[in-house]
């Protein structure tokens, strides 16, 4: 596996409009994103994700996700697994309310006091899960400040805003955005690999870990990636 | 949600990344809870997309007003993909273009401009609801 930029957890809330617990899921997600684990989390927009947002789906395929669902229908968890990868953890608000004996929230538009209490509890649980899935110790303070460097522009990063380096190329008239390829090139270069056919199988194997390739493009793509790797080595040599 | 109940369906995108998504949601609640409580209802977008039969039947039968917060038009697109027959597309960004003086901010808590924009949008959606009601009555569809 390659060294990718700082890993973050993706938070996917169902935001279910019909029930207060859907609003709880949304408010809890926003609390984690903006307050409790700012800098360690990103929001994944479920409607966009379900509608085919490639960036969000790509992010969720290489980063751990935590889904927050308002009810046992688990739309966020099922949608995440269906369109990207199985969530690292799935939290269901109604389950947590039962296990923690929390009051029933009211007010899907504006949460009542009980709803805010439930949202705070869900957010606290999710914040702890973020630490767990990222393998990091909990912060000493309850609020983790944003990393000052996290918003630096990364040329050729994934359109989902995750900072994952990508290689964009056109092959047979089709445009592709291949996740993590620059990092894979760096790793192969650091290992002393040269741009000849001996590296092709390993290169493709690594690329396929992070990218779902259309059937039939592999042959053309492997040749093209070998060329790109050659250019990458040349550029490194000039630096 | 009763299978017999026939109302205009209001479906916001509820996008979580920007204020405009929160405005779509706020406007939808304003319509359904305050402006037209007897003739409208909400359908949760994610539930619809993941195949809930009751919601699918409702959107295929009743008029849908999709409120989107960004040019991706997720609500309208997914309503269409889920079998909605009659969709009116409403965009928060269109309201922003007409009201450049408003500077909405916040997601969990919209600022005053965001709430104003939601109220303007809700009034427009309520007008569309009335038109849909009229069409339905004229068509003897109800």
Short mmCIF file of C-alpha atoms in Angstrom, two decimals:
data_model
loop_
_atom_site.label_atom_id
_atom_site.label_comp_id
_atom_site.label_asym_id
_atom_site.label_seq_id
_atom_site.Cartn_x
_atom_site.Cartn_y
_atom_site.Cartn_z
CA UNK A 1 0.00 0.00 0.00
CA UNK A 2 1.14 3.51 -0.69
CA UNK A 3 1.47 6.45 1.67
CA UNK A 4 -1.53 8.65 0.98
CA UNK A 5 -2.12 12.09 2.52
CA UNK A 6 -3.45 12.28 6.06
CA UNK A 7 -6.28 9.86 6.38
CA UNK A 8 -9.65 11.22 7.37
CA UNK A 9 -12.90 9.64 8.33
CA UNK A 10 -15.92 10.29 6.15
CA UNK A 11 -19.13 10.98 8.03
CA UNK A 12 -22.30 10.03 6.20
CA UNK A 13 -25.56 11.10 7.82
CA UNK A 14 -28.93 9.99 6.49
CA UNK A 15 -30.47 13.43 7.22
CA UNK A 16 -33.86 11.70 6.93
CA UNK A 17 -36.37 14.50 6.45
CA UNK A 18 -39.43 12.66 7.69
CA UNK A 19 -38.45 11.98 11.31
CA UNK A 20 -36.72 13.88 14.14
CA UNK A 21 -34.08 11.15 14.37
CA UNK A 22 -33.04 12.06 10.80
CA UNK A 23 -32.42 15.60 11.97
CA UNK A 24 -30.51 14.18 14.95
CA UNK A 25 -28.23 12.29 12.54
CA UNK A 26 -27.56 15.49 10.60
CA UNK A 27 -26.89 17.66 13.65
CA UNK A 28 -24.61 15.03 15.19
CA UNK A 29 -22.62 14.73 11.97
CA UNK A 30 -22.18 18.49 11.74
CA UNK A 31 -21.08 18.68 15.37
CA UNK A 32 -18.38 16.10 14.77
CA UNK A 33 -17.27 17.76 11.52
CA UNK A 34 -17.18 21.33 12.75
CA UNK A 35 -16.38 20.97 16.43
CA UNK A 36 -15.37 17.64 17.91
CA UNK A 37 -13.07 16.23 15.20
CA UNK A 38 -12.50 19.14 12.85
CA UNK A 39 -9.61 18.29 10.55
CA UNK A 40 -9.99 14.55 11.04
CA UNK A 41 -13.33 14.24 9.31
CA UNK A 42 -15.01 15.21 6.08
CA UNK A 43 -18.65 15.28 5.22
CA UNK A 44 -19.97 13.02 2.52
CA UNK A 45 -23.15 14.37 0.99
CA UNK A 46 -25.49 11.37 0.89
CA UNK A 47 -27.77 12.68 -1.88
CA UNK A 48 -24.76 13.37 -4.08
CA UNK A 49 -23.26 10.03 -3.14
CA UNK A 50 -26.45 8.21 -4.09
CA UNK A 51 -26.89 10.26 -7.26
CA UNK A 52 -23.48 9.17 -8.50
CA UNK A 53 -21.00 11.71 -7.11
CA UNK A 54 -17.76 10.05 -8.19
CA UNK A 55 -15.57 12.13 -5.89
CA UNK A 56 -17.49 11.23 -2.77
CA UNK A 57 -17.65 7.57 -3.78
CA UNK A 58 -13.91 7.52 -4.48
CA UNK A 59 -13.17 9.08 -1.11
CA UNK A 60 -15.28 6.49 0.66
CA UNK A 61 -13.51 3.68 -1.14
CA UNK A 62 -10.09 4.58 0.30
CA UNK A 63 -11.02 6.18 3.62
CA UNK A 64 -12.98 4.75 6.53
CA UNK A 65 -16.56 5.94 6.76
CA UNK A 66 -18.88 6.21 9.72
CA UNK A 67 -22.55 6.26 8.87
CA UNK A 68 -25.19 7.83 11.12
CA UNK A 69 -28.72 6.67 10.47
CA UNK A 70 -31.85 7.96 12.15
CA UNK A 71 -33.74 4.70 11.99
CA UNK A 72 -33.36 0.99 11.44
CA UNK A 73 -33.87 1.39 7.68
CA UNK A 74 -30.17 2.36 7.66
CA UNK A 75 -30.23 4.25 4.34
CA UNK A 76 -26.81 5.83 4.87
CA UNK A 77 -25.13 2.52 5.74
CA UNK A 78 -26.80 0.58 2.95
CA UNK A 79 -26.17 3.34 0.41
CA UNK A 80 -22.51 3.63 1.37
CA UNK A 81 -21.96 -0.11 1.07
CA UNK A 82 -23.92 -0.35 -2.17
CA UNK A 83 -22.11 2.44 -3.96
CA UNK A 84 -18.64 2.42 -2.44
CA UNK A 85 -17.43 0.24 0.41
CA UNK A 86 -18.75 -1.16 3.65
CA UNK A 87 -18.72 1.53 6.35
CA UNK A 88 -16.13 1.07 9.09
CA UNK A 89 -18.87 1.65 11.65
CA UNK A 90 -22.59 2.15 11.39
CA UNK A 91 -24.43 4.09 14.11
CA UNK A 92 -28.22 4.00 14.37
CA UNK A 93 -29.74 6.78 16.45
CA UNK A 94 -32.74 4.77 17.64
CA UNK A 95 -30.47 1.91 18.77
CA UNK A 96 -28.29 4.31 20.72
CA UNK A 97 -31.35 5.92 22.28
CA UNK A 98 -32.44 2.51 23.49
CA UNK A 99 -29.07 1.37 24.83
CA UNK A 100 -28.40 4.72 26.53
CA UNK A 101 -32.00 5.17 27.64
CA UNK A 102 -32.20 8.56 25.98
CA UNK A 103 -35.47 10.50 25.63
CA UNK A 104 -37.39 10.49 22.35
CA UNK A 105 -36.57 13.58 20.27
CA UNK A 106 -39.30 15.78 18.87
CA UNK A 107 -39.23 18.40 16.12
CA UNK A 108 -37.83 17.33 12.80
CA UNK A 109 -37.36 20.96 11.75
CA UNK A 110 -35.98 22.22 15.07
CA UNK A 111 -34.95 19.68 17.63
CA UNK A 112 -36.35 20.07 21.12
CA UNK A 113 -34.17 19.83 24.23
CA UNK A 114 -34.40 16.04 24.19
CA UNK A 115 -33.37 16.00 20.54
CA UNK A 116 -30.36 18.17 21.22
CA UNK A 117 -29.36 15.89 24.06
CA UNK A 118 -29.59 12.86 21.79
CA UNK A 119 -27.65 14.65 19.03
CA UNK A 120 -24.88 15.57 21.47
CA UNK A 121 -24.64 11.99 22.68
CA UNK A 122 -24.54 10.61 19.14
CA UNK A 123 -21.84 13.15 18.23
CA UNK A 124 -19.76 12.16 21.24
CA UNK A 125 -20.01 8.48 20.33
CA UNK A 126 -19.11 9.18 16.71
CA UNK A 127 -16.13 11.34 17.72
CA UNK A 128 -14.75 8.41 19.73
CA UNK A 129 -15.34 6.12 16.76
CA UNK A 130 -13.39 8.53 14.55
CA UNK A 131 -10.37 8.12 16.84
CA UNK A 132 -10.83 4.36 16.73
CA UNK A 133 -11.08 4.02 12.96
CA UNK A 134 -8.17 6.40 12.38
CA UNK A 135 -6.11 4.59 15.00
CA UNK A 136 -5.40 7.80 16.87
CA UNK A 137 -5.62 8.56 20.55
CA UNK A 138 -8.48 10.75 21.68
CA UNK A 139 -7.49 14.42 21.94
CA UNK A 140 -6.76 15.73 25.41
CA UNK A 141 -9.22 18.51 24.86
CA UNK A 142 -12.73 17.72 23.78
CA UNK A 143 -12.32 19.75 20.58
CA UNK A 144 -9.59 18.89 18.11
CA UNK A 145 -8.41 21.99 16.25
CA UNK A 146 -8.01 21.95 12.49
CA UNK A 147 -4.59 21.14 11.12
CA UNK A 148 -3.20 24.39 9.70
CA UNK A 149 -1.73 22.57 6.74
CA UNK A 150 -4.75 20.58 5.76
CA UNK A 151 -6.15 23.20 3.40
CA UNK A 152 -2.97 23.59 1.36
CA UNK A 153 -3.66 23.18 -2.32
CA UNK A 154 -2.52 19.84 -3.73
CA UNK A 155 -2.06 19.83 -7.46
CA UNK A 156 -3.72 16.81 -9.01
CA UNK A 157 -5.72 15.92 -5.95
CA UNK A 158 -9.00 14.09 -6.02
CA UNK A 159 -12.05 16.17 -6.91
CA UNK A 160 -13.76 15.00 -3.73
CA UNK A 161 -11.48 17.35 -1.81
CA UNK A 162 -9.88 14.57 0.18
CA UNK A 163 -6.37 15.52 -0.91
CA UNK A 164 -5.72 12.10 -2.38
CA UNK A 165 -3.31 12.52 -5.33
CA UNK A 166 -4.75 11.50 -8.66
CA UNK A 167 -3.55 11.08 -12.21
CA UNK A 168 -5.91 12.39 -14.85
CA UNK A 169 -5.46 11.04 -18.35
CA UNK A 170 -7.34 10.47 -21.56
CA UNK A 171 -7.40 7.02 -23.10
CA UNK A 172 -9.28 6.22 -26.31
CA UNK A 173 -11.18 9.46 -26.00
CA UNK A 174 -12.32 8.72 -22.43
CA UNK A 175 -11.14 10.76 -19.45
CA UNK A 176 -10.03 8.90 -16.35
CA UNK A 177 -9.19 10.10 -12.85
CA UNK A 178 -7.04 7.43 -11.22
CA UNK A 179 -6.73 7.67 -7.48
CA UNK A 180 -3.37 7.37 -5.69
CA UNK A 181 -1.34 6.80 -8.86
CA UNK A 182 1.22 9.59 -8.16
CA UNK A 183 1.79 8.09 -4.72
CA UNK A 184 2.20 4.63 -6.24
CA UNK A 185 4.77 6.03 -8.68
CA UNK A 186 6.65 7.63 -5.78
CA UNK A 187 6.70 4.37 -3.88
CA UNK A 188 7.94 2.37 -6.85
CA UNK A 189 10.60 4.99 -7.55
CA UNK A 190 11.73 4.94 -3.91
CA UNK A 191 12.04 1.15 -4.18
CA UNK A 192 14.41 1.64 -7.12
CA UNK A 193 12.04 0.25 -9.72
CA UNK A 194 12.64 1.25 -13.30
CA UNK A 195 10.09 2.01 -16.00
CA UNK A 196 10.24 -1.21 -17.99
CA UNK A 197 7.85 -4.13 -18.46
CA UNK A 198 9.03 -5.84 -15.29
CA UNK A 199 7.14 -3.28 -13.24
CA UNK A 200 3.86 -3.40 -15.17
CA UNK A 201 2.12 -6.19 -13.26
CA UNK A 202 2.96 -4.71 -9.87
CA UNK A 203 1.95 -1.25 -11.02
CA UNK A 204 -1.43 -2.43 -12.27
CA UNK A 205 -2.01 -4.49 -9.14
CA UNK A 206 -1.49 -1.39 -6.99
CA UNK A 207 -3.64 0.79 -9.22
CA UNK A 208 -6.49 -1.71 -9.04
CA UNK A 209 -6.52 -1.57 -5.25
CA UNK A 210 -7.69 2.02 -5.39
CA UNK A 211 -9.55 2.15 -8.69
CA UNK A 212 -12.35 0.20 -10.24
CA UNK A 213 -11.27 -0.31 -13.84
CA UNK A 214 -13.66 -0.81 -16.71
CA UNK A 215 -13.39 -4.21 -18.31
CA UNK A 216 -11.28 -4.06 -21.46
CA UNK A 217 -9.17 -1.02 -20.67
CA UNK A 218 -6.47 -2.81 -18.68
CA UNK A 219 -4.15 -3.60 -21.61
CA UNK A 220 -4.18 -0.07 -22.99
CA UNK A 221 -4.02 1.42 -19.56
CA UNK A 222 -1.02 -0.61 -18.41
CA UNK A 223 0.99 0.61 -21.42
CA UNK A 224 -0.08 4.14 -20.78
CA UNK A 225 0.74 3.95 -17.07
CA UNK A 226 4.18 2.63 -17.91
CA UNK A 227 4.73 5.72 -20.08
CA UNK A 228 3.44 7.93 -17.28
CA UNK A 229 5.77 6.21 -14.79
CA UNK A 230 8.68 6.82 -17.15
CA UNK A 231 7.80 10.52 -17.31
CA UNK A 232 7.42 10.58 -13.55
CA UNK A 233 10.95 9.19 -13.10
CA UNK A 234 12.34 11.70 -15.57
CA UNK A 235 10.72 14.56 -13.71
CA UNK A 236 12.08 13.23 -10.40
CA UNK A 237 15.53 12.98 -11.94
CA UNK A 238 15.43 16.64 -12.96
CA UNK A 239 14.51 17.83 -9.48
CA UNK B 1 -47.64 7.41 5.45
CA UNK B 2 -50.93 6.06 4.24
CA UNK B 3 -51.13 4.59 0.77
CA UNK B 4 -54.50 6.37 0.28
CA UNK B 5 -53.16 9.78 1.19
CA UNK B 6 -52.53 11.87 -1.93
CA UNK B 7 -50.61 15.08 -1.56
CA UNK B 8 -48.03 17.11 -3.42
CA UNK B 9 -44.64 15.72 -2.48
CA UNK B 10 -41.94 18.16 -1.44
CA UNK B 11 -38.46 16.73 -1.69
CA UNK B 12 -35.41 18.77 -0.63
CA UNK B 13 -31.89 17.58 -1.35
CA UNK B 14 -30.83 18.36 2.27
CA UNK B 15 -27.21 18.57 1.11
CA UNK B 16 -24.97 18.69 4.15
CA UNK B 17 -21.88 20.44 2.81
CA UNK B 18 -23.19 23.94 2.11
CA UNK B 19 -25.74 26.45 3.34
CA UNK B 20 -27.82 26.02 0.20
CA UNK B 21 -28.56 22.41 1.11
CA UNK B 22 -29.74 23.53 4.55
CA UNK B 23 -31.90 26.18 2.86
CA UNK B 24 -33.56 23.54 0.67
CA UNK B 25 -34.43 21.60 3.81
CA UNK B 26 -35.63 24.63 5.77
CA UNK B 27 -37.84 25.75 2.87
CA UNK B 28 -39.35 22.29 2.57
CA UNK B 29 -40.29 22.27 6.26
CA UNK B 30 -41.73 25.77 5.96
CA UNK B 31 -44.03 24.59 3.17
CA UNK B 32 -45.04 21.27 4.70
CA UNK B 33 -45.37 22.37 8.32
CA UNK B 34 -46.56 25.96 7.94
CA UNK B 35 -47.69 27.13 4.50
CA UNK B 36 -49.45 24.10 2.99
CA UNK B 37 -49.71 21.47 5.73
CA UNK B 38 -52.90 19.92 4.37
CA UNK B 39 -51.86 19.48 0.77
CA UNK B 40 -48.17 18.55 0.95
CA UNK B 41 -45.90 15.98 2.51
CA UNK B 42 -42.20 15.25 2.70
CA UNK B 43 -40.56 12.16 1.30
CA UNK B 44 -37.09 11.28 2.59
CA UNK B 45 -34.80 11.25 -0.41
CA UNK B 46 -32.49 8.48 0.77
CA UNK B 47 -35.39 6.19 1.60
CA UNK B 48 -36.83 6.75 -1.86
CA UNK B 49 -33.54 6.10 -3.61
CA UNK B 50 -32.92 2.90 -1.71
CA UNK B 51 -36.18 1.52 -3.02
CA UNK B 52 -38.86 2.03 -0.38
CA UNK B 53 -41.96 0.77 -2.18
CA UNK B 54 -44.44 3.08 -0.52
CA UNK B 55 -42.42 6.19 -1.39
CA UNK B 56 -41.84 4.98 -4.93
CA UNK B 57 -45.54 4.44 -5.44
CA UNK B 58 -46.25 7.91 -4.06
CA UNK B 59 -43.80 9.73 -6.35
CA UNK B 60 -45.00 7.83 -9.40
CA UNK B 61 -48.59 8.82 -8.63
CA UNK B 62 -48.42 12.34 -7.16
CA UNK B 63 -46.73 15.57 -8.29
CA UNK B 64 -43.23 16.11 -6.90
CA UNK B 65 -41.47 19.40 -6.20
CA UNK B 66 -37.73 18.77 -5.97
CA UNK B 67 -35.74 21.49 -4.20
CA UNK B 68 -32.03 21.41 -4.95
CA UNK B 69 -29.20 23.32 -3.32
CA UNK B 70 -26.55 22.92 -6.00
CA UNK B 71 -26.24 22.44 -9.76
CA UNK B 72 -25.89 18.67 -9.34
CA UNK B 73 -29.68 18.58 -8.90
CA UNK B 74 -29.59 15.41 -6.81
CA UNK B 75 -33.19 15.64 -5.62
CA UNK B 76 -34.65 16.15 -9.09
CA UNK B 77 -32.38 13.54 -10.65
CA UNK B 78 -33.19 10.92 -8.05
CA UNK B 79 -36.90 11.65 -8.13
CA UNK B 80 -36.78 11.04 -11.85
CA UNK B 81 -34.73 7.86 -11.48
CA UNK B 82 -37.14 6.63 -8.84
CA UNK B 83 -40.09 6.82 -11.18
CA UNK B 84 -41.57 10.25 -10.47
CA UNK B 85 -43.90 11.22 -13.27
CA UNK B 86 -44.53 14.92 -12.65
CA UNK B 87 -41.55 16.81 -11.31
CA UNK B 88 -41.16 20.55 -10.82
CA UNK B 89 -37.53 21.47 -10.32
CA UNK B 90 -36.74 24.31 -7.96
CA UNK B 91 -33.23 25.59 -7.33
CA UNK B 92 -31.99 27.53 -4.32
CA UNK B 93 -29.38 29.07 -6.59
CA UNK B 94 -32.10 30.67 -8.73
CA UNK B 95 -33.39 32.43 -5.63
CA UNK B 96 -29.85 33.52 -4.81
CA UNK B 97 -29.50 35.01 -8.30
CA UNK B 98 -32.64 37.06 -7.77
CA UNK B 99 -31.64 38.08 -4.26
CA UNK B 100 -27.95 38.85 -4.43
CA UNK B 101 -28.29 41.02 -1.35
CA UNK B 102 -28.74 37.89 0.76
CA UNK B 103 -25.56 36.24 2.11
CA UNK B 104 -26.62 32.93 3.62
CA UNK B 105 -24.23 31.25 6.00
CA UNK B 106 -24.30 28.29 8.36
CA UNK B 107 -25.48 24.72 7.94
CA UNK B 108 -26.51 23.45 11.36
CA UNK B 109 -27.85 26.91 12.10
CA UNK B 110 -28.64 29.17 9.16
CA UNK B 111 -28.04 32.89 9.65
CA UNK B 112 -30.86 35.41 9.19
CA UNK B 113 -30.16 35.78 5.44
CA UNK B 114 -30.29 32.00 5.05
CA UNK B 115 -33.63 31.84 6.83
CA UNK B 116 -34.96 34.72 4.72
CA UNK B 117 -33.90 32.95 1.56
CA UNK B 118 -35.65 29.79 2.77
CA UNK B 119 -38.86 31.75 3.39
CA UNK B 120 -38.73 33.31 -0.09
CA UNK B 121 -38.17 29.90 -1.63
CA UNK B 122 -40.95 28.37 0.46
CA UNK B 123 -43.42 30.99 -0.75
CA UNK B 124 -42.50 30.14 -4.35
CA UNK B 125 -42.90 26.43 -3.67
CA UNK B 126 -46.29 27.05 -2.03
CA UNK B 127 -47.37 28.76 -5.26
CA UNK B 128 -46.29 25.73 -7.24
CA UNK B 129 -48.21 23.49 -4.85
CA UNK B 130 -51.37 25.50 -5.54
CA UNK B 131 -50.86 25.20 -9.29
CA UNK B 132 -50.38 21.46 -8.97
CA UNK B 133 -53.52 21.20 -6.89
CA UNK B 134 -55.44 23.11 -9.52
CA UNK B 135 -54.11 20.91 -12.32
CA UNK B 136 -55.04 17.81 -10.39
CA UNK B 137 -58.56 19.07 -9.69
CA UNK B 138 -59.08 20.07 -13.33
CA UNK B 139 -57.86 16.69 -14.42
CA UNK B 140 -60.37 15.04 -12.07
CA UNK B 141 -57.47 13.05 -10.86
CA UNK B 142 -58.28 13.15 -7.17
#
